[in-house]
GROMACS .gro file of C-alpha atoms in nm:
model
   75
    1GLU     CA    1   0.000   0.000   0.000
    2LYS     CA    2   0.286   0.235   0.074
    3HIS     CA    3   0.424   0.189  -0.277
    4LYS     CA    4   0.080   0.238  -0.434
    5GLU     CA    5   0.043   0.570  -0.255
    6LYS     CA    6   0.389   0.680  -0.370
    7VAL     CA    7   0.309   0.595  -0.734
    8ARG     CA    8  -0.029   0.768  -0.707
    9ALA     CA    9   0.128   1.083  -0.562
   10HIS     CA   10   0.384   1.089  -0.845
   11ARG     CA   11   0.113   1.042  -1.107
   12LEU     CA   12  -0.085   1.335  -0.971
   13SER     CA   13   0.216   1.567  -0.952
   14SER     CA   14   0.285   1.817  -1.230
   15THR     CA   15   0.567   1.598  -1.366
   16GLY     CA   16   0.345   1.290  -1.360
   17LYS     CA   17   0.065   1.470  -1.542
   18TYR     CA   18   0.308   1.588  -1.809
   19LEU     CA   19   0.448   1.237  -1.859
   20TYR     CA   20   0.099   1.086  -1.877
   21LYS     CA   21   0.004   1.339  -2.145
   22LYS     CA   22   0.317   1.251  -2.347
   23ARG     CA   23   0.235   0.880  -2.311
   24LYS     CA   24  -0.107   0.938  -2.460
   25GLU     CA   25   0.051   1.117  -2.757
   26THR     CA   26   0.326   0.865  -2.824
   27ILE     CA   27   0.275   0.515  -2.687
   28GLU     CA   28  -0.103   0.493  -2.713
   29ARG     CA   29  -0.089   0.640  -3.064
   30SER     CA   30   0.145   0.360  -3.169
   31PHE     CA   31  -0.104   0.093  -3.054
   32ALA     CA   32  -0.391   0.275  -3.225
   33ASP     CA   33  -0.196   0.289  -3.552
   34ALA     CA   34  -0.115  -0.081  -3.525
   35LYS     CA   35  -0.484  -0.160  -3.487
   36GLU     CA   36  -0.615   0.074  -3.754
   37LEU     CA   37  -0.341   0.074  -4.018
   38HIS     CA   38  -0.166  -0.261  -3.976
   39GLY     CA   39  -0.448  -0.503  -3.904
   40LEU     CA   40  -0.383  -0.586  -3.540
   41ARG     CA   41  -0.748  -0.544  -3.448
   42TYR     CA   42  -0.806  -0.907  -3.548
   43CYS     CA   43  -0.552  -1.183  -3.594
   44ARG     CA   44  -0.572  -1.345  -3.933
   45LEU     CA   45  -0.354  -1.636  -3.826
   46ARG     CA   46  -0.401  -1.915  -3.576
   47GLY     CA   47  -0.152  -2.035  -3.319
   48ARG     CA   48   0.070  -1.848  -3.079
   49GLU     CA   49   0.378  -1.852  -3.299
   50LYS     CA   50   0.194  -1.719  -3.604
   51VAL     CA   51   0.017  -1.446  -3.408
   52GLN     CA   52   0.347  -1.346  -3.250
   53GLU     CA   53   0.503  -1.332  -3.598
   54GLN     CA   54   0.220  -1.104  -3.716
   55ALA     CA   55   0.273  -0.871  -3.419
   56LEU     CA   56   0.649  -0.861  -3.476
   57MET     CA   57   0.604  -0.785  -3.846
   58THR     CA   58   0.366  -0.503  -3.755
   59ALA     CA   59   0.620  -0.361  -3.510
   60ALA     CA   60   0.893  -0.387  -3.773
   61ALA     CA   61   0.678  -0.202  -4.026
   62GLN     CA   62   0.607   0.073  -3.772
   63ASN     CA   63   0.977   0.103  -3.692
   64ILE     CA   64   1.071   0.124  -4.060
   65LYS     CA   65   0.813   0.400  -4.109
   66LYS     CA   66   0.950   0.586  -3.806
   67ILE     CA   67   1.308   0.559  -3.938
   68ALA     CA   68   1.201   0.678  -4.284
   69ASN     CA   69   1.019   0.978  -4.136
   70HIS     CA   70   1.320   1.063  -3.921
   71LEU     CA   71   1.558   1.043  -4.218
   72THR     CA   72   1.340   1.265  -4.436
   73LYS     CA   73   1.317   1.527  -4.161
   74ALA     CA   74   1.693   1.512  -4.102
   75GLY     CA   75   1.763   1.603  -4.459
   0.00000   0.00000   0.00000
């Protein structure tokens, strides 16, 4: 309980609120894009290994897009 209170106090601080807002803009956006743009809303494959492969391929595609965007902005 002591640790829960410490985490809660940090989350409600100004720094915690700022970090939570950034999380919503970055991390949650990545999951939303994976669902909407890369087909992770439903698994087309069956079996743990195949579903894991689909998730890893989606993550790789997102990373490649992120690298390409970074390189185009860099010049």
